[in-house]
CSV table of C-alpha atoms in Angstrom, one decimal:
chain,number,residue,atom,x,y,z
D,1,MET,CA,-16.7,19.1,-11.0
D,2,GLU,CA,-18.2,22.8,-10.8
D,3,THR,CA,-19.8,23.7,-13.9
D,4,ARG,CA,-21.6,27.2,-12.0
D,5,MET,CA,-24.3,26.6,-15.5
D,6,ARG,CA,-27.4,26.1,-15.6
D,7,GLU,CA,-29.0,22.4,-16.7
D,8,GLU,CA,-30.0,24.4,-20.4
D,9,LYS,CA,-26.4,25.1,-21.4
D,10,VAL,CA,-25.6,21.7,-19.2
D,11,LYS,CA,-28.2,19.8,-21.8
D,12,ARG,CA,-26.7,21.8,-24.8
D,13,LEU,CA,-23.0,20.5,-23.7
D,14,LYS,CA,-24.4,16.6,-23.3
D,15,ARG,CA,-25.4,16.6,-27.2
D,16,LYS,CA,-21.7,18.9,-28.0
D,17,LEU,CA,-20.4,15.8,-26.1
D,18,ARG,CA,-22.2,13.2,-26.9
D,19,PHE,CA,-23.3,11.6,-24.2
D,20,ASN,CA,-27.0,10.1,-24.4
D,21,GLN,CA,-28.6,10.9,-20.3
D,22,PHE,CA,-27.2,13.5,-17.8
D,23,PHE,CA,-28.6,14.5,-14.2
D,24,CYS,CA,-27.1,18.8,-13.3
D,25,VAL,CA,-28.1,19.9,-9.7
D,26,GLU,CA,-27.9,23.7,-11.0
D,27,PRO,CA,-25.7,26.4,-9.3
D,28,ILE,CA,-27.0,29.0,-6.4
D,29,GLY,CA,-26.0,32.5,-8.1
D,30,LEU,CA,-22.0,32.3,-9.2
D,31,SER,CA,-20.7,28.9,-7.5
D,32,SER,CA,-21.0,25.7,-6.9
D,33,GLY,CA,-23.3,23.2,-9.6
D,34,LEU,CA,-22.8,19.9,-10.8
D,35,CYS,CA,-23.2,17.6,-13.5
D,36,LEU,CA,-23.1,14.3,-14.8
D,37,PHE,CA,-22.9,12.6,-18.1
D,38,TRP,CA,-23.0,8.5,-18.7
D,39,ASP,CA,-24.9,6.9,-21.8
D,40,ASP,CA,-26.8,3.5,-22.4
D,41,ARG,CA,-23.5,1.8,-21.5
D,42,VAL,CA,-24.5,2.0,-18.5
D,43,ASP,CA,-27.9,2.2,-16.2
D,44,ILE,CA,-27.5,4.4,-13.6
D,45,GLU,CA,-29.7,5.6,-10.5
D,46,ILE,CA,-29.5,9.2,-8.6
D,47,LEU,CA,-30.1,7.8,-5.4
D,48,SER,CA,-29.5,11.1,-3.8
D,49,PHE,CA,-27.4,14.8,-4.2
D,50,CYS,CA,-27.0,18.1,-3.0
D,51,LEU,CA,-25.1,21.4,-3.4
D,52,ASN,CA,-21.2,19.0,-2.7
D,53,TYR,CA,-22.4,16.1,-4.8
D,54,ILE,CA,-24.1,12.9,-6.5
D,55,HIS,CA,-24.8,9.5,-4.7
D,56,THR,CA,-25.8,7.5,-7.1
D,57,SER,CA,-25.9,3.1,-8.3
D,58,ILE,CA,-24.7,1.8,-10.9
D,59,SER,CA,-25.5,-1.1,-12.7
D,60,GLY,CA,-25.6,-2.3,-16.5
D,61,ARG,CA,-25.2,-4.6,-19.2
D,62,GLU,CA,-20.6,-4.9,-19.5
D,63,ILE,CA,-21.0,-4.4,-15.4
D,64,ASN,CA,-20.5,-7.5,-13.3
D,65,SER,CA,-21.5,-6.4,-10.1
D,66,PRO,CA,-23.5,-3.4,-8.9
D,67,TRP,CA,-21.5,-0.7,-7.3
D,68,GLU,CA,-22.2,2.8,-5.4
D,69,CYS,CA,-20.2,5.7,-6.7
D,70,SER,CA,-20.7,9.5,-5.3
D,71,PHE,CA,-18.5,11.8,-7.7
D,72,ILE,CA,-17.3,14.5,-5.5
D,73,TYR,CA,-17.3,18.2,-4.9
D,74,ALA,CA,-16.6,19.3,-1.5
D,75,PRO,CA,-17.0,22.5,0.0
D,76,PRO,CA,-14.1,25.1,-0.2
D,77,THR,CA,-14.2,26.5,3.3
D,78,PRO,CA,-12.6,23.8,6.3
D,79,ALA,CA,-15.2,24.9,8.1
D,80,ASN,CA,-17.8,23.9,5.9
D,81,ARG,CA,-16.2,20.9,5.0
D,82,ARG,CA,-16.1,19.4,9.0
D,83,ALA,CA,-19.8,18.8,8.4
D,84,TYR,CA,-19.3,17.6,4.8
D,85,TRP,CA,-17.1,15.0,5.6
D,86,SER,CA,-20.5,13.3,8.3
D,87,LEU,CA,-23.1,13.7,5.5
D,88,LEU,CA,-20.1,12.4,3.4
D,89,ALA,CA,-19.9,9.0,6.4
D,90,GLN,CA,-24.4,8.5,5.8
D,91,LEU,CA,-24.1,7.7,2.6
D,92,GLN,CA,-22.0,4.5,3.2
D,93,PRO,CA,-23.1,1.2,1.5
D,94,PHE,CA,-25.4,-0.7,4.0
D,95,ARG,CA,-23.6,-4.4,4.5
D,96,ASP,CA,-20.1,-3.1,3.7
D,97,GLN,CA,-21.2,-3.1,-0.6
D,98,PRO,CA,-18.7,-1.7,-3.3
D,99,TRP,CA,-18.5,2.0,-2.9
D,100,ALA,CA,-16.2,4.6,-4.6
D,101,LEU,CA,-15.5,8.7,-4.6
D,102,ILE,CA,-15.0,9.9,-6.8
D,103,GLY,CA,-13.9,14.2,-7.7
D,104,ASP,CA,-13.1,16.9,-5.9
D,105,PHE,CA,-12.3,16.4,-2.9
D,106,ASN,CA,-10.7,19.7,-1.9
D,107,GLU,CA,-8.6,18.5,1.3
D,108,ILE,CA,-5.2,16.9,1.8
D,109,LEU,CA,-4.4,13.5,3.4
D,110,ASP,CA,-1.3,13.8,3.6
D,111,PRO,CA,1.7,17.1,3.7
D,112,SER,CA,3.6,16.0,1.2
D,113,GLU,CA,0.2,16.5,-1.2
D,114,LYS,CA,1.0,20.2,-0.3
D,115,GLU,CA,3.6,21.8,-2.1
D,116,GLY,CA,3.9,25.7,-1.9
D,117,ILE,CA,4.6,29.0,0.6
D,118,ARG,CA,1.7,28.5,3.4
D,119,PRO,CA,1.2,24.9,5.4
D,120,PRO,CA,-1.3,22.7,5.1
D,121,ASN,CA,-4.5,23.6,7.3
D,122,SER,CA,-3.5,20.2,10.4
D,123,SER,CA,-6.4,20.0,11.9
D,124,SER,CA,-8.4,20.6,8.5
D,125,MET,CA,-6.4,17.2,7.7
D,126,LEU,CA,-6.9,15.2,10.4
D,127,ARG,CA,-10.3,15.6,10.0
D,128,PHE,CA,-10.7,14.3,6.4
D,129,ARG,CA,-7.5,10.9,7.8
D,130,ASN,CA,-10.1,10.3,10.1
D,131,PHE,CA,-13.7,10.3,7.6
D,132,VAL,CA,-10.8,8.3,5.9
D,133,ASP,CA,-10.1,5.8,8.7
D,134,SER,CA,-13.1,5.5,10.3
D,135,ALA,CA,-15.5,4.4,6.9
D,136,ASN,CA,-12.7,1.9,6.0
D,137,LEU,CA,-11.7,3.5,2.6
D,138,ILE,CA,-9.0,2.9,0.5
D,139,ASP,CA,-7.3,5.6,-1.0
D,140,LEU,CA,-6.4,4.2,-5.7
D,141,GLU,CA,-3.1,5.5,-6.2
D,142,LEU,CA,-2.5,8.2,-8.9
D,143,LYS,CA,-0.5,7.4,-12.3
D,144,GLY,CA,0.0,10.2,-13.7
D,145,ALA,CA,0.7,13.3,-11.7
D,146,SER,CA,0.8,14.0,-7.9
D,147,PHE,CA,-1.3,16.9,-7.6
D,148,THR,CA,-3.8,17.5,-9.2
D,149,TRP,CA,-4.3,21.3,-8.8
D,150,PHE,CA,-2.2,24.0,-8.6
D,151,SER,CA,-2.9,28.3,-7.8
D,152,ASN,CA,-2.2,31.9,-9.7
D,153,PRO,CA,1.0,32.7,-9.4
D,154,HIS,CA,1.7,34.6,-5.3
D,155,GLN,CA,4.8,36.3,-4.5
D,156,GLY,CA,6.9,34.5,-7.6
D,157,GLN,CA,5.2,30.6,-6.5
D,158,VAL,CA,2.8,28.7,-7.3
D,159,THR,CA,0.8,26.2,-4.6
D,160,ARG,CA,0.2,22.4,-5.9
D,161,GLU,CA,-2.0,20.1,-3.9
D,162,LYS,CA,-3.9,16.4,-4.7
D,163,PHE,CA,-7.5,17.3,-4.3
D,164,ASP,CA,-8.6,14.4,-6.2
D,165,ARG,CA,-8.9,11.1,-5.4
D,166,VAL,CA,-10.5,8.2,-5.8
D,167,LEU,CA,-11.4,6.5,-2.3
D,168,LEU,CA,-12.4,3.0,-2.8
D,169,ASN,CA,-13.4,0.3,0.2
D,170,ASN,CA,-12.6,-3.3,0.4
D,171,SER,CA,-15.3,-4.5,-1.1
D,172,TRP,CA,-15.5,-2.7,-4.4
D,173,ARG,CA,-11.0,-2.9,-4.5
D,174,THR,CA,-12.2,-6.9,-4.0
D,175,ILE,CA,-15.0,-7.3,-7.6
D,176,HIS,CA,-12.4,-5.4,-9.4
D,177,PRO,CA,-8.8,-5.5,-8.1
D,178,HIS,CA,-6.6,-3.7,-11.8
D,179,ALA,CA,-8.6,-0.8,-11.9
D,180,SER,CA,-6.4,2.4,-11.9
D,181,VAL,CA,-6.2,6.0,-12.4
D,182,SER,CA,-4.7,8.3,-14.1
D,183,ALA,CA,-3.8,12.4,-14.6
D,184,ARG,CA,-4.8,13.9,-17.5
D,185,PRO,CA,-3.7,17.0,-18.8
D,186,ALA,CA,-5.4,20.6,-17.4
D,187,ILE,CA,-6.9,21.9,-20.3
D,188,SER,CA,-8.5,25.6,-19.7
D,189,SER,CA,-8.6,24.1,-15.9
D,190,ASP,CA,-6.8,24.3,-13.0
D,191,HIS,CA,-7.4,21.0,-12.0
D,192,THR,CA,-6.0,17.3,-13.2
D,193,PRO,CA,-8.8,15.6,-14.4
D,194,LEU,CA,-8.7,12.2,-14.2
D,195,LEU,CA,-9.6,8.8,-15.9
D,196,LEU,CA,-10.2,6.1,-13.6
D,197,GLU,CA,-10.6,2.6,-15.8
D,198,VAL,CA,-12.5,-0.6,-13.7
D,199,GLU,CA,-11.2,-2.7,-15.7
D,200,PRO,CA,-8.0,-1.4,-17.7
D,201,SER,CA,-7.4,-2.7,-21.4
D,202,GLU,CA,-3.4,-4.1,-20.8
D,203,LYS,CA,-2.2,-6.7,-17.5
D,204,SER,CA,1.3,-6.3,-16.9
D,205,GLY,CA,3.4,-8.5,-16.8
D,206,LYS,CA,4.5,-10.4,-12.9
D,207,SER,CA,7.4,-11.3,-12.7
D,208,PHE,CA,8.6,-15.0,-11.9
D,209,LYS,CA,8.9,-16.3,-8.2
D,210,TYR,CA,10.0,-19.4,-6.4
D,211,GLU,CA,8.8,-19.7,-3.3
D,212,VAL,CA,11.2,-21.4,-0.3
D,213,LEU,CA,8.6,-23.4,0.6
D,214,TRP,CA,8.7,-25.4,-2.2
D,215,ASP,CA,12.1,-26.9,-1.5
D,216,GLU,CA,10.2,-29.4,1.0
D,217,HIS,CA,8.3,-30.6,-1.6
D,218,GLU,CA,8.4,-35.2,-2.7
D,219,ASP,CA,8.4,-34.2,-6.3
D,220,CYS,CA,10.4,-30.5,-6.3
D,221,GLN,CA,13.8,-31.8,-7.2
D,222,LYS,CA,12.4,-34.1,-9.7
D,223,VAL,CA,10.5,-30.9,-11.1
D,224,VAL,CA,13.5,-28.3,-10.7
D,225,GLY,CA,16.7,-30.9,-11.5
D,226,GLU,CA,14.9,-33.2,-14.9
D,227,GLY,CA,12.2,-30.6,-15.8
D,228,GLY,CA,14.0,-28.9,-17.3
D,229,TRP,CA,14.4,-26.1,-15.6
D,230,ARG,CA,18.1,-27.1,-15.3
D,231,ALA,CA,18.1,-27.4,-19.6
D,232,ALA,CA,16.3,-23.8,-20.0
D,233,LEU,CA,18.9,-22.1,-17.3
D,234,ILE,CA,21.4,-22.9,-18.9
D,235,SER,CA,20.2,-22.4,-22.7
D,236,GLN,CA,20.0,-19.1,-21.1
D,237,LYS,CA,23.8,-18.9,-21.5
D,238,TRP,CA,23.8,-18.6,-17.5
D,239,PRO,CA,27.6,-19.7,-16.7
D,240,HIS,CA,27.9,-22.9,-15.9
D,241,SER,CA,30.1,-23.3,-12.5
D,242,THR,CA,27.6,-20.6,-11.7
D,243,PHE,CA,24.9,-22.9,-12.0
D,244,ASN,CA,27.2,-25.3,-11.0
D,245,LYS,CA,28.0,-23.1,-7.3
D,246,VAL,CA,24.1,-22.8,-6.8
D,247,THR,CA,23.6,-26.3,-6.8
D,248,LEU,CA,26.1,-27.7,-5.4
D,249,LEU,CA,24.9,-24.9,-1.9
D,250,GLN,CA,22.0,-26.1,-2.1
D,251,GLN,CA,23.2,-29.7,-1.5
D,252,ASN,CA,25.7,-28.6,2.1
D,253,GLN,CA,24.1,-25.7,3.8
D,254,PRO,CA,25.7,-26.7,6.2
D,255,THR,CA,29.0,-26.6,5.5
D,256,CYS,CA,29.1,-24.1,2.1
D,257,ASP,CA,32.1,-22.9,1.9
D,258,TYR,CA,31.2,-18.9,2.3
D,259,ASN,CA,32.5,-17.2,-1.0
D,260,LEU,CA,30.1,-20.1,-2.4
D,261,ALA,CA,27.5,-19.1,-0.4
D,262,LEU,CA,28.9,-15.1,-1.6
D,263,ALA,CA,28.3,-16.1,-4.8
D,264,ALA,CA,24.9,-18.1,-5.4
D,265,MET,CA,23.1,-15.0,-3.1
D,266,ILE,CA,24.6,-12.9,-5.6
D,267,ALA,CA,23.5,-14.8,-8.8
D,268,TRP,CA,20.5,-14.8,-6.8
D,269,GLN,CA,19.9,-11.5,-6.5
D,270,ILE,CA,20.9,-10.3,-10.0
D,271,TRP,CA,18.3,-12.9,-11.1
D,272,LYS,CA,15.8,-10.5,-8.9
D,273,GLN,CA,17.3,-7.4,-10.5
D,274,ARG,CA,16.1,-8.5,-14.0
D,275,ASN,CA,13.0,-9.6,-13.0
D,276,ASP,CA,12.0,-6.1,-12.0
D,277,LYS,CA,14.3,-5.0,-14.9
D,278,THR,CA,12.3,-6.9,-17.1
D,279,PHE,CA,8.9,-6.2,-15.6
D,280,ARG,CA,8.8,-3.0,-13.6
D,281,ASP,CA,11.3,-1.6,-16.2
D,282,SER,CA,13.4,-0.7,-12.6
D,283,SER,CA,17.3,0.8,-12.8
D,284,PRO,CA,19.9,-2.9,-11.4
D,285,SER,CA,22.7,-1.4,-8.9
D,286,PRO,CA,25.1,-3.4,-8.8
D,287,THR,CA,25.8,-1.8,-5.0
D,288,ILE,CA,22.7,-2.7,-3.3
D,289,THR,CA,23.3,-5.9,-5.1
D,290,LEU,CA,26.2,-6.8,-3.7
D,291,LEU,CA,24.4,-5.7,0.4
D,292,ILE,CA,21.1,-7.4,0.1
D,293,SER,CA,23.3,-10.1,-0.8
D,294,ARG,CA,26.1,-10.1,2.5
D,295,LYS,CA,22.8,-8.8,4.5
D,296,ASN,CA,20.8,-12.0,3.7
D,297,LEU,CA,24.1,-14.4,3.7
D,298,LYS,CA,24.7,-13.2,6.9
D,299,GLU,CA,21.0,-13.6,8.1
D,300,TYR,CA,20.9,-16.9,6.5
D,301,LEU,CA,24.2,-18.3,8.2
D,302,GLU,CA,23.2,-16.9,11.6
D,303,ALA,CA,19.9,-18.6,11.4
D,304,THR,CA,21.9,-22.4,10.4
D,305,GLN,CA,24.2,-21.7,14.3
D,306,GLN,CA,21.6,-21.7,15.6
D,307,VAL,CA,19.4,-24.2,14.1
D,308,PRO,CA,21.7,-26.7,13.1
D,309,HIS,CA,20.2,-29.1,9.7
D,310,GLN,CA,21.1,-31.7,10.9
D,311,ASN,CA,18.5,-31.6,14.0
D,312,ARG,CA,16.2,-30.3,11.8
D,313,ASN,CA,13.6,-33.6,12.2
D,314,PRO,CA,10.2,-34.5,12.9
D,315,GLY,CA,9.9,-35.3,16.5
D,316,ILE,CA,13.3,-33.5,17.5
D,317,ALA,CA,12.5,-29.8,19.9
D,318,LEU,CA,14.4,-27.4,18.2
D,319,HIS,CA,15.5,-24.2,19.7
D,320,ARG,CA,13.8,-21.1,19.8
D,321,VAL,CA,16.2,-18.4,18.6
D,322,ALA,CA,15.6,-15.1,20.6
D,323,ALA,CA,14.3,-12.3,18.5
D,324,HIS,CA,15.0,-8.5,18.1
D,325,TRP,CA,15.0,-5.7,16.5
D,326,LYS,CA,18.7,-5.6,13.4
D,327,ARG,CA,18.9,-2.4,12.1
D,328,PRO,CA,19.4,-1.4,8.3
D,329,LEU,CA,22.1,-1.3,6.3
D,330,ASP,CA,23.6,2.0,6.4
D,331,GLY,CA,22.3,4.6,4.4
D,332,THR,CA,19.0,2.6,4.8
D,333,LEU,CA,15.9,2.8,6.6
D,334,LYS,CA,14.1,0.3,8.6
D,335,ILE,CA,9.5,0.8,8.6
D,336,ASN,CA,8.2,-1.7,11.1
D,337,SER,CA,3.7,-2.2,10.6
D,338,ASP,CA,1.9,-4.3,13.4
D,339,VAL,CA,-1.6,-5.0,13.7
D,340,ALA,CA,-3.5,-4.5,17.0
D,341,TRP,CA,-6.7,-6.7,16.3
D,342,SER,CA,-10.2,-7.5,18.5
D,343,GLU,CA,-12.8,-9.9,16.8
D,344,ALA,CA,-15.5,-9.6,19.4
D,345,ASN,CA,-14.9,-5.7,17.4
D,346,ARG,CA,-14.1,-6.6,14.3
D,347,GLY,CA,-11.4,-3.9,14.0
D,348,GLY,CA,-8.0,-2.2,15.7
D,349,ALA,CA,-5.8,-0.6,14.7
D,350,ILE,CA,-3.1,-0.5,12.4
D,351,SER,CA,0.6,1.4,12.9
D,352,VAL,CA,3.8,1.8,11.1
D,353,ILE,CA,8.0,2.5,12.5
D,354,VAL,CA,10.6,4.4,10.5
D,355,ARG,CA,13.5,4.0,12.0
D,356,ASP,CA,17.3,4.4,10.6
D,357,HIS,CA,20.4,2.3,10.9
D,358,LYS,CA,21.4,4.3,13.5
D,359,GLY,CA,17.7,3.3,16.0
D,360,ALA,CA,16.7,6.5,15.6
D,361,LEU,CA,12.7,7.3,15.1
D,362,LEU,CA,12.4,8.8,11.1
D,363,GLY,CA,8.7,9.1,11.5
D,364,GLY,CA,5.5,6.7,12.3
D,365,HIS,CA,1.7,6.5,12.3
D,366,ALA,CA,-1.3,4.5,13.8
D,367,LYS,CA,-5.1,4.3,12.5
D,368,ARG,CA,-7.5,2.7,13.6
D,369,VAL,CA,-9.2,0.3,10.8
D,370,LEU,CA,-12.5,-1.6,10.3
D,371,THR,CA,-12.4,-5.3,8.9
D,372,TYR,CA,-13.9,-9.2,9.4
D,373,SER,CA,-9.7,-10.5,9.1
D,374,PRO,CA,-7.0,-10.7,11.0
D,375,LEU,CA,-5.7,-11.1,7.6
D,376,VAL,CA,-7.0,-8.1,6.0
D,377,ALA,CA,-5.4,-5.7,8.8
D,378,GLU,CA,-2.1,-7.6,8.5
D,379,ALA,CA,-2.3,-6.6,5.0
D,380,LEU,CA,-3.5,-2.9,5.0
D,381,ALA,CA,-0.1,-2.3,7.7
D,382,ILE,CA,1.8,-3.6,5.9
D,383,ARG,CA,-0.2,-1.2,2.8
D,384,GLU,CA,0.7,1.4,5.5
D,385,GLY,CA,3.7,1.3,5.5
D,386,ALA,CA,5.3,1.3,1.6
D,387,THR,CA,3.0,5.1,2.7
D,388,GLY,CA,-7.3,-13.5,4.5
D,389,GLU,CA,-14.6,-18.2,5.9
D,390,ARG,CA,-10.9,-16.5,4.6
D,391,ARG,CA,-8.9,-17.0,1.6
D,392,LEU,CA,-5.9,-15.6,0.2
D,393,ALA,CA,-8.1,-13.7,-1.7
D,394,GLU,CA,-9.4,-11.3,-0.2
D,395,VAL,CA,-5.4,-9.3,0.1
D,396,ASP,CA,-4.7,-9.8,-3.4
D,397,PHE,CA,-5.3,-6.4,-4.4
D,398,ILE,CA,-3.8,-5.4,-1.6
D,399,VAL,CA,-1.2,-6.6,-2.4
D,400,GLN,CA,-0.9,-5.6,-5.6
D,401,ASP,CA,-1.1,-1.9,-4.2
D,402,ILE,CA,2.2,-2.4,-1.9
D,403,GLN,CA,4.0,-3.5,-4.8
D,404,THR,CA,3.1,-0.9,-7.0
D,405,LEU,CA,4.1,1.7,-3.7
D,406,VAL,CA,7.3,-0.1,-3.6
D,407,ALA,CA,8.6,-0.3,-7.5
D,408,GLY,CA,9.7,3.2,-6.4
D,409,PHE,CA,12.5,2.3,-3.8
D,410,LEU,CA,15.4,1.7,-4.8
D,411,SER,CA,15.7,-1.1,-2.8
D,412,SER,CA,12.7,-2.5,-1.0
D,413,GLY,CA,11.8,-6.4,1.1
D,414,PHE,CA,9.5,-8.5,2.7
D,415,THR,CA,10.1,-10.9,6.1
D,416,TRP,CA,8.0,-11.8,8.6
D,417,VAL,CA,9.3,-11.1,12.5
D,418,ARG,CA,7.7,-12.9,15.8
D,419,ARG,CA,6.1,-10.3,17.9
D,420,GLU,CA,9.3,-9.5,20.0
D,421,GLY,CA,11.2,-8.4,17.6
D,422,ASN,CA,8.3,-6.7,16.2
D,423,LYS,CA,8.1,-4.7,19.4
D,424,VAL,CA,7.6,-0.3,18.9
D,425,ALA,CA,5.3,-1.0,16.4
D,426,HIS,CA,3.3,-3.5,18.0
D,427,HIS,CA,3.0,-1.4,21.4
D,428,VAL,CA,1.9,1.9,19.1
D,429,ALA,CA,-1.1,-0.2,17.3
D,430,THR,CA,-2.4,-2.0,21.1
D,431,GLU,CA,-2.2,2.1,22.5
D,432,CYS,CA,-4.6,3.4,19.3
D,433,ALA,CA,-6.6,0.7,19.4
D,434,ARG,CA,-7.3,1.3,23.2
D,435,ILE,CA,-7.2,4.3,24.0
D,436,GLY,CA,-5.9,6.5,20.4
D,437,LEU,CA,-2.8,8.1,19.7
D,438,PRO,CA,-2.4,12.3,18.5
D,439,LEU,CA,-1.5,13.1,15.1
D,440,ASN,CA,2.4,13.9,16.8
D,441,TRP,CA,3.5,11.2,18.6
D,442,THR,CA,6.2,10.6,17.0
D,443,MET,CA,7.8,13.9,18.0
D,444,HIS,CA,6.4,14.3,21.5
D,445,ARG,CA,6.8,10.9,22.3
D,446,PRO,CA,5.4,9.1,24.7
D,447,SER,CA,7.8,7.4,28.0
D,448,TRP,CA,7.3,3.5,26.7
D,449,LEU,CA,8.0,4.5,23.0
D,450,THR,CA,11.6,5.8,25.0
D,451,GLU,CA,12.0,2.7,26.4
D,452,LEU,CA,11.3,0.5,23.8
D,453,LEU,CA,13.1,2.7,21.8
D,454,ILE,CA,16.5,2.4,23.7
D,455,GLU,CA,16.0,-1.3,24.2
D,456,ASP,CA,15.9,-2.3,20.3
D,457,VAL,CA,19.2,-0.2,20.1
D,458,ARG,CA,20.5,-1.9,23.0
D,459,ALA,CA,20.1,-5.5,22.0
D,460,SER,CA,20.8,-4.3,17.7
D,461,THR,CA,24.6,-3.1,19.5
D,462,LEU,CA,24.4,-6.5,21.2
D,463,ARG,CA,23.7,-8.7,18.9
D,464,ASP,CA,26.1,-7.5,16.2
D,465,GLU,CA,29.1,-7.6,18.6
D,466,GLY,CA,27.8,-11.3,19.5
D,467,VAL,CA,26.5,-11.6,22.8
D,468,ASP,CA,23.4,-14.1,22.7
D,469,LEU,CA,20.1,-12.3,24.1
D,470,PRO,CA,18.2,-14.8,25.8
D,471,HIS,CA,13.8,-15.5,24.0
D,472,GLN,CA,11.8,-13.1,26.1
D,473,PRO,CA,7.6,-14.4,26.0
D,474,PRO,CA,5.7,-11.3,23.6
């Protein structure tokens, strides 16, 4: 925080707040000034400092892995912030050591982070975003507030912006997967205090997930059918006829009656919404339940017609179904994401495409990323749309962020498609990695992007009319 206080006054404040240690950067005149307080539970080493940051190394008895933390007060003027982002980039730890930045950045990352009369400064915002992207930092989701700073009333209007935040690199998020940041009440200040909980004491419950690939395991039927699941479901007062329909559907997938299949899809979706209500406190929607059930059934029937169940035997070549972009349901949006990654460059670019049920481009985003893993890049691309020696554990924290982000949607779902069914997002990511894209590329579209959008709408229309489209290699 900007204290504007001399060291003697900071010492008195330290005693009043009952901290053991402090570090102070004294102000120049009546502006600036920073201070940092801590107690004996942690050991903080001051690595470097200036009027606008204190860069530290944090360790201690209760900290399993030491990490570096930069406490930020960015210059209030855009001209001074231009050089400041380059200065912060030099603080980036060697060999991707855990690093967190917390404080007042005096800048926003997106126009949605400002509310007021004047529009945001797009060039200043872009410079901040470029710093975050080039350092491969993650903006930790803020809970409890959309804005962290408010102005004095001007012409009867109050300007609100999200200036305060926590930025993390992948290494920090990996060792602290449950960390969260929340807003606290603003008292005697125009800024909202932030509370970063590195290891929250309470963790939210997780809903049960059934993986489809479990069906292929030889012991699946024994565990599900004879291991108590059936009895447990019936004991929870599931309608006995509904459970039998689900069982019958599993046994006769290729020839099931449409109404019976729809009933099973609805039952499954009701169970999913029950989990969301229990563990995420979301509001069930009968309309959305029916729409999603019909959509899932339509995709299932199309898939089983293209690839007959009886032909799915080892040694028999399967007909590859042509993949094309599919329209979302009326009144909903579809978000496609993709990544262009190069092992030689240890990075690439990710892209996000947002379209409505008519195929119109509503928005998009593309940026370069630096990561040693294509799995991490794919997870970052999905995370961007919602706002794997290589193990799946390395993307767990990103997946948790994705789940938190989509919890605010009325309905959401993720599915994998082949590249030819995701051409727009793929080409945008490729071009961003190759030559870069301007900030307003969704408004001033390149000719190749317009052609791909038209091609997707045409293919989706023909598909809805029942016309078989030939397979096209990616």
